[in-house]
Tab-separated table of C-alpha atoms in Angstrom:
chain	number	residue	atom	x	y	z
A	1	UNK	CA	-12.734	4.364	-12.898
A	2	UNK	CA	-15.587	6.243	-14.349
A	3	UNK	CA	-18.463	4.348	-15.563
A	4	UNK	CA	-19.009	4.860	-19.942
A	5	UNK	CA	-21.622	7.975	-19.079
A	6	UNK	CA	-20.612	9.373	-16.033
A	7	UNK	CA	-23.244	11.989	-14.786
A	8	UNK	CA	-21.374	15.489	-14.768
A	9	UNK	CA	-23.647	17.462	-13.006
A	10	UNK	CA	-23.366	15.424	-9.745
A	11	UNK	CA	-19.500	15.330	-10.021
A	12	UNK	CA	-19.416	19.039	-10.735
A	13	UNK	CA	-22.033	19.555	-6.808
A	14	UNK	CA	-19.787	16.618	-5.690
A	15	UNK	CA	-16.498	18.804	-6.095
A	16	UNK	CA	-18.685	22.095	-4.756
A	17	UNK	CA	-19.644	20.242	-1.528
A	18	UNK	CA	-16.381	19.141	-1.613
A	19	UNK	CA	-14.268	22.149	-1.924
A	20	UNK	CA	-16.456	23.673	1.120
A	21	UNK	CA	-16.537	21.205	3.075
A	22	UNK	CA	-12.306	21.754	3.124
A	23	UNK	CA	-12.446	24.990	3.213
A	24	UNK	CA	-11.287	27.247	6.271
A	25	UNK	CA	-13.424	29.932	4.769
A	26	UNK	CA	-16.550	30.424	2.968
A	27	UNK	CA	-16.195	30.913	-0.671
A	28	UNK	CA	-18.299	33.315	-2.988
A	29	UNK	CA	-19.832	31.524	-6.144
A	30	UNK	CA	-17.052	33.185	-8.275
A	31	UNK	CA	-14.476	32.021	-6.438
A	32	UNK	CA	-16.006	28.176	-6.010
A	33	UNK	CA	-15.680	28.493	-10.062
A	34	UNK	CA	-12.419	30.212	-10.307
A	35	UNK	CA	-10.850	26.851	-8.422
A	36	UNK	CA	-13.130	24.394	-9.895
A	37	UNK	CA	-12.602	25.199	-13.881
A	38	UNK	CA	-16.410	25.803	-13.830
A	39	UNK	CA	-18.418	28.469	-15.813
A	40	UNK	CA	-19.539	30.979	-13.256
A	41	UNK	CA	-22.986	30.253	-14.047
A	42	UNK	CA	-22.595	26.957	-13.678
A	43	UNK	CA	-21.429	27.271	-10.036
A	44	UNK	CA	-23.553	29.681	-8.969
A	45	UNK	CA	-26.476	27.036	-10.269
A	46	UNK	CA	-24.946	24.203	-8.317
A	47	UNK	CA	-24.157	26.093	-5.071
A	48	UNK	CA	-28.275	27.049	-4.760
A	49	UNK	CA	-28.942	23.515	-5.201
A	50	UNK	CA	-26.604	22.808	-3.014
A	51	UNK	CA	-27.864	25.640	-0.429
A	52	UNK	CA	-31.576	24.241	-1.244
A	53	UNK	CA	-30.981	21.002	0.178
A	54	UNK	CA	-28.730	22.360	3.153
A	55	UNK	CA	-26.170	20.940	2.495
A	56	UNK	CA	-24.443	24.511	2.275
A	57	UNK	CA	-25.498	27.749	3.065
A	58	UNK	CA	-25.183	31.264	2.656
A	59	UNK	CA	-23.456	33.895	5.457
A	60	UNK	CA	-24.081	37.207	5.634
A	61	UNK	CA	-21.678	38.320	3.127
A	62	UNK	CA	-24.017	35.381	1.302
A	63	UNK	CA	-20.608	33.567	0.705
A	64	UNK	CA	-21.071	29.555	0.841
A	65	UNK	CA	-20.468	27.633	3.443
A	66	UNK	CA	-20.793	23.538	4.922
A	67	UNK	CA	-24.520	23.855	6.177
A	68	UNK	CA	-26.299	21.192	8.386
A	69	UNK	CA	-27.296	19.006	6.126
A	70	UNK	CA	-23.762	18.473	5.723
A	71	UNK	CA	-23.102	17.960	9.618
A	72	UNK	CA	-26.073	15.756	9.325
A	73	UNK	CA	-24.608	13.216	6.944
A	74	UNK	CA	-21.315	13.269	8.528
A	75	UNK	CA	-23.120	11.773	12.028
A	76	UNK	CA	-25.018	9.638	10.010
A	77	UNK	CA	-22.080	7.804	7.881
A	78	UNK	CA	-19.616	7.584	11.571
A	79	UNK	CA	-23.025	5.796	12.708
A	80	UNK	CA	-23.862	4.178	10.568
A	81	UNK	CA	-20.193	2.799	9.671
A	82	UNK	CA	-19.473	2.526	13.066
A	83	UNK	CA	-15.774	2.986	11.852
A	84	UNK	CA	-15.277	5.640	14.716
A	85	UNK	CA	-16.825	3.230	17.271
A	86	UNK	CA	-14.954	0.745	16.331
A	87	UNK	CA	-11.156	2.417	16.219
A	88	UNK	CA	-11.206	4.227	19.433
A	89	UNK	CA	-9.930	1.416	22.073
A	90	UNK	CA	-7.659	0.452	19.492
A	91	UNK	CA	-6.482	3.284	18.612
A	92	UNK	CA	-5.808	4.362	22.200
A	93	UNK	CA	-3.412	0.701	22.997
A	94	UNK	CA	-1.169	1.902	20.524
A	95	UNK	CA	-0.275	5.191	22.466
A	96	UNK	CA	2.122	3.139	24.412
A	97	UNK	CA	4.682	3.183	21.587
A	98	UNK	CA	4.889	6.974	22.488
A	99	UNK	CA	4.269	7.900	18.837
A	100	UNK	CA	1.548	10.298	17.255
A	101	UNK	CA	-1.155	7.749	16.405
A	102	UNK	CA	-3.509	8.420	13.035
A	103	UNK	CA	-6.446	6.609	10.825
A	104	UNK	CA	-7.919	7.993	7.846
A	105	UNK	CA	-9.631	7.142	4.323
A	106	UNK	CA	-8.496	7.848	1.087
A	107	UNK	CA	-10.377	10.434	-0.939
A	108	UNK	CA	-9.406	11.148	-4.003
A	109	UNK	CA	-5.412	12.018	-4.171
A	110	UNK	CA	-5.553	13.282	-1.098
A	111	UNK	CA	-6.210	11.609	2.664
A	112	UNK	CA	-8.722	12.718	5.469
A	113	UNK	CA	-7.750	11.819	8.877
A	114	UNK	CA	-10.544	10.914	11.169
A	115	UNK	CA	-8.416	10.446	14.196
A	116	UNK	CA	-4.831	12.299	14.523
A	117	UNK	CA	-3.139	12.086	17.991
A	118	UNK	CA	-0.005	13.279	19.040
A	119	UNK	CA	1.540	11.597	22.242
A	120	UNK	CA	-0.660	12.736	25.506
A	121	UNK	CA	-3.398	14.462	23.449
A	122	UNK	CA	-7.108	13.802	24.452
A	123	UNK	CA	-9.173	11.846	22.230
A	124	UNK	CA	-12.158	14.366	21.770
A	125	UNK	CA	-9.461	16.929	20.198
A	126	UNK	CA	-7.625	13.950	18.001
A	127	UNK	CA	-11.126	13.252	16.087
A	128	UNK	CA	-11.508	15.959	12.842
A	129	UNK	CA	-8.438	17.919	13.696
A	130	UNK	CA	-6.593	18.014	10.224
A	131	UNK	CA	-8.373	17.915	6.831
A	132	UNK	CA	-7.524	16.923	3.509
A	133	UNK	CA	-3.533	16.306	2.533
A	134	UNK	CA	-1.713	14.912	-0.005
A	135	UNK	CA	-1.498	11.479	-0.641
A	136	UNK	CA	2.285	11.418	-1.492
A	137	UNK	CA	2.614	12.758	1.436
A	138	UNK	CA	1.181	10.679	4.320
A	139	UNK	CA	2.461	7.551	4.835
A	140	UNK	CA	-1.410	6.523	5.518
A	141	UNK	CA	-3.104	7.268	2.372
A	142	UNK	CA	0.326	5.829	0.156
A	143	UNK	CA	-0.441	2.574	1.953
A	144	UNK	CA	-4.112	2.828	0.834
A	145	UNK	CA	-3.203	4.118	-2.560
A	146	UNK	CA	-0.880	0.931	-3.055
A	147	UNK	CA	-4.001	-0.675	-2.632
A	148	UNK	CA	-5.363	0.419	-6.233
A	149	UNK	CA	-3.285	-0.978	-9.577
A	150	UNK	CA	-1.654	1.181	-11.728
A	151	UNK	CA	-3.934	2.103	-14.465
A	152	UNK	CA	-6.095	3.838	-11.891
A	153	UNK	CA	-3.196	5.278	-10.510
A	154	UNK	CA	-2.626	6.810	-14.015
A	155	UNK	CA	-5.938	8.009	-13.862
A	156	UNK	CA	-6.393	9.941	-10.899
A	157	UNK	CA	-2.821	11.445	-12.091
A	158	UNK	CA	-4.148	12.611	-15.411
A	159	UNK	CA	-6.497	15.605	-13.461
A	160	UNK	CA	-4.484	15.638	-10.090
A	161	UNK	CA	-2.798	19.009	-9.502
A	162	UNK	CA	-0.152	16.236	-7.266
A	163	UNK	CA	3.324	17.712	-8.337
A	164	UNK	CA	5.380	14.076	-7.546
A	165	UNK	CA	5.829	13.048	-10.975
A	166	UNK	CA	3.502	9.651	-11.230
A	167	UNK	CA	6.602	7.370	-12.305
A	168	UNK	CA	8.205	7.991	-9.036
A	169	UNK	CA	4.817	7.147	-6.968
A	170	UNK	CA	4.335	4.047	-9.068
A	171	UNK	CA	7.893	3.172	-8.130
A	172	UNK	CA	7.026	3.875	-4.317
A	173	UNK	CA	3.549	1.876	-4.652
A	174	UNK	CA	5.321	-1.319	-5.878
A	175	UNK	CA	8.028	-0.932	-2.854
A	176	UNK	CA	5.090	-0.506	-0.390
A	177	UNK	CA	3.250	-3.741	-2.006
A	178	UNK	CA	6.398	-5.762	-1.584
A	179	UNK	CA	6.903	-4.779	1.852
A	180	UNK	CA	3.360	-5.026	3.242
A	181	UNK	CA	3.345	-1.653	4.725
A	182	UNK	CA	4.317	1.776	3.860
A	183	UNK	CA	7.001	3.754	5.482
A	184	UNK	CA	7.236	7.341	5.372
A	185	UNK	CA	10.572	9.282	5.531
A	186	UNK	CA	10.195	12.955	6.623
A	187	UNK	CA	13.039	15.142	7.849
A	188	UNK	CA	12.572	15.349	11.071
A	189	UNK	CA	9.861	12.290	11.792
A	190	UNK	CA	8.879	8.954	9.811
A	191	UNK	CA	5.461	7.423	9.569
A	192	UNK	CA	4.782	3.768	9.323
A	193	UNK	CA	1.116	2.691	8.146
A	194	UNK	CA	-1.107	-0.094	7.603
A	195	UNK	CA	-4.506	-0.794	5.643
A	196	UNK	CA	-7.743	-1.813	7.624
A	197	UNK	CA	-9.985	-4.374	6.179
A	198	UNK	CA	-10.090	-7.337	3.471
A	199	UNK	CA	-11.103	-5.426	0.883
A	200	UNK	CA	-9.318	-2.212	2.699
A	201	UNK	CA	-11.427	1.262	3.212
A	202	UNK	CA	-8.957	3.015	6.012
A	203	UNK	CA	-5.077	3.224	7.294
A	204	UNK	CA	-3.770	3.185	10.606
A	205	UNK	CA	-0.552	4.731	11.436
A	206	UNK	CA	2.250	6.024	13.603
A	207	UNK	CA	5.003	8.600	13.272
A	208	UNK	CA	7.837	10.069	15.081
A	209	UNK	CA	11.547	9.352	15.597
A	210	UNK	CA	12.396	5.408	15.466
A	211	UNK	CA	15.278	3.600	13.738
A	212	UNK	CA	14.815	0.182	11.226
A	213	UNK	CA	14.789	-1.820	14.195
A	214	UNK	CA	11.224	-0.607	15.742
A	215	UNK	CA	9.994	-1.118	12.530
A	216	UNK	CA	8.929	-4.409	12.830
A	217	UNK	CA	7.320	-4.230	16.451
A	218	UNK	CA	5.200	-1.037	15.150
A	219	UNK	CA	3.637	-3.105	11.820
A	220	UNK	CA	3.269	-5.743	14.074
A	221	UNK	CA	1.385	-3.568	16.367
A	222	UNK	CA	-0.269	-1.449	14.076
A	223	UNK	CA	-1.795	-4.951	12.015
A	224	UNK	CA	-3.230	-5.752	15.719
A	225	UNK	CA	-4.762	-2.346	16.123
A	226	UNK	CA	-5.911	-3.283	12.330
A	227	UNK	CA	-7.539	-6.507	12.560
A	228	UNK	CA	-9.312	-5.478	16.018
A	229	UNK	CA	-11.040	-2.500	13.800
A	230	UNK	CA	-11.970	-5.163	11.278
A	231	UNK	CA	-12.843	-7.554	14.085
A	232	UNK	CA	-15.437	-5.396	15.906
A	233	UNK	CA	-17.152	-5.088	12.184
């Protein structure tokens, strides 16, 4: 929930930074303003401030893209938290089941995958290969969203562009809480996921073609991996 007196400039600046960090191409200030619903002059001031501290930079066409500062911040955060370092071993052992293995964190109403490896994929390729993903389309994201109370989810949906009705989301989250894990059924594959941490900060999951009979085994393996990731911390 927002504090009683949130800093609007800080929030808008973070929105600009997040938009550029998740964009596949550099964006001009007017495009940033349009996507975020900001006044062009305000967006321009925020972008110039972020560029001044080198969190973003301009290309030869004067469009904005992530700068060295954000890459340094990302490296520092991964080193400081140790999450990736702790997770690689336990995640690698999950590949014995023959499914896609993933780990990620929740960012507002989107899932951010830190690790996403198809069977046989090299670990170096699995790191950071997928960007933000709508939470309702992610088993891992729904597992993490289920850790929030309904009031927070409703508040999130009030400003979300997600087209899934909030009442449907709340129904799905109630089922996840009751089961103790998330199961998402896609057109050709299914995903099963559990959270990491007593105060959940990440989720791990496996996706593939498996039957209901395989779910207990996969959930058990995921819970063991989650315990190992947390224990190493």
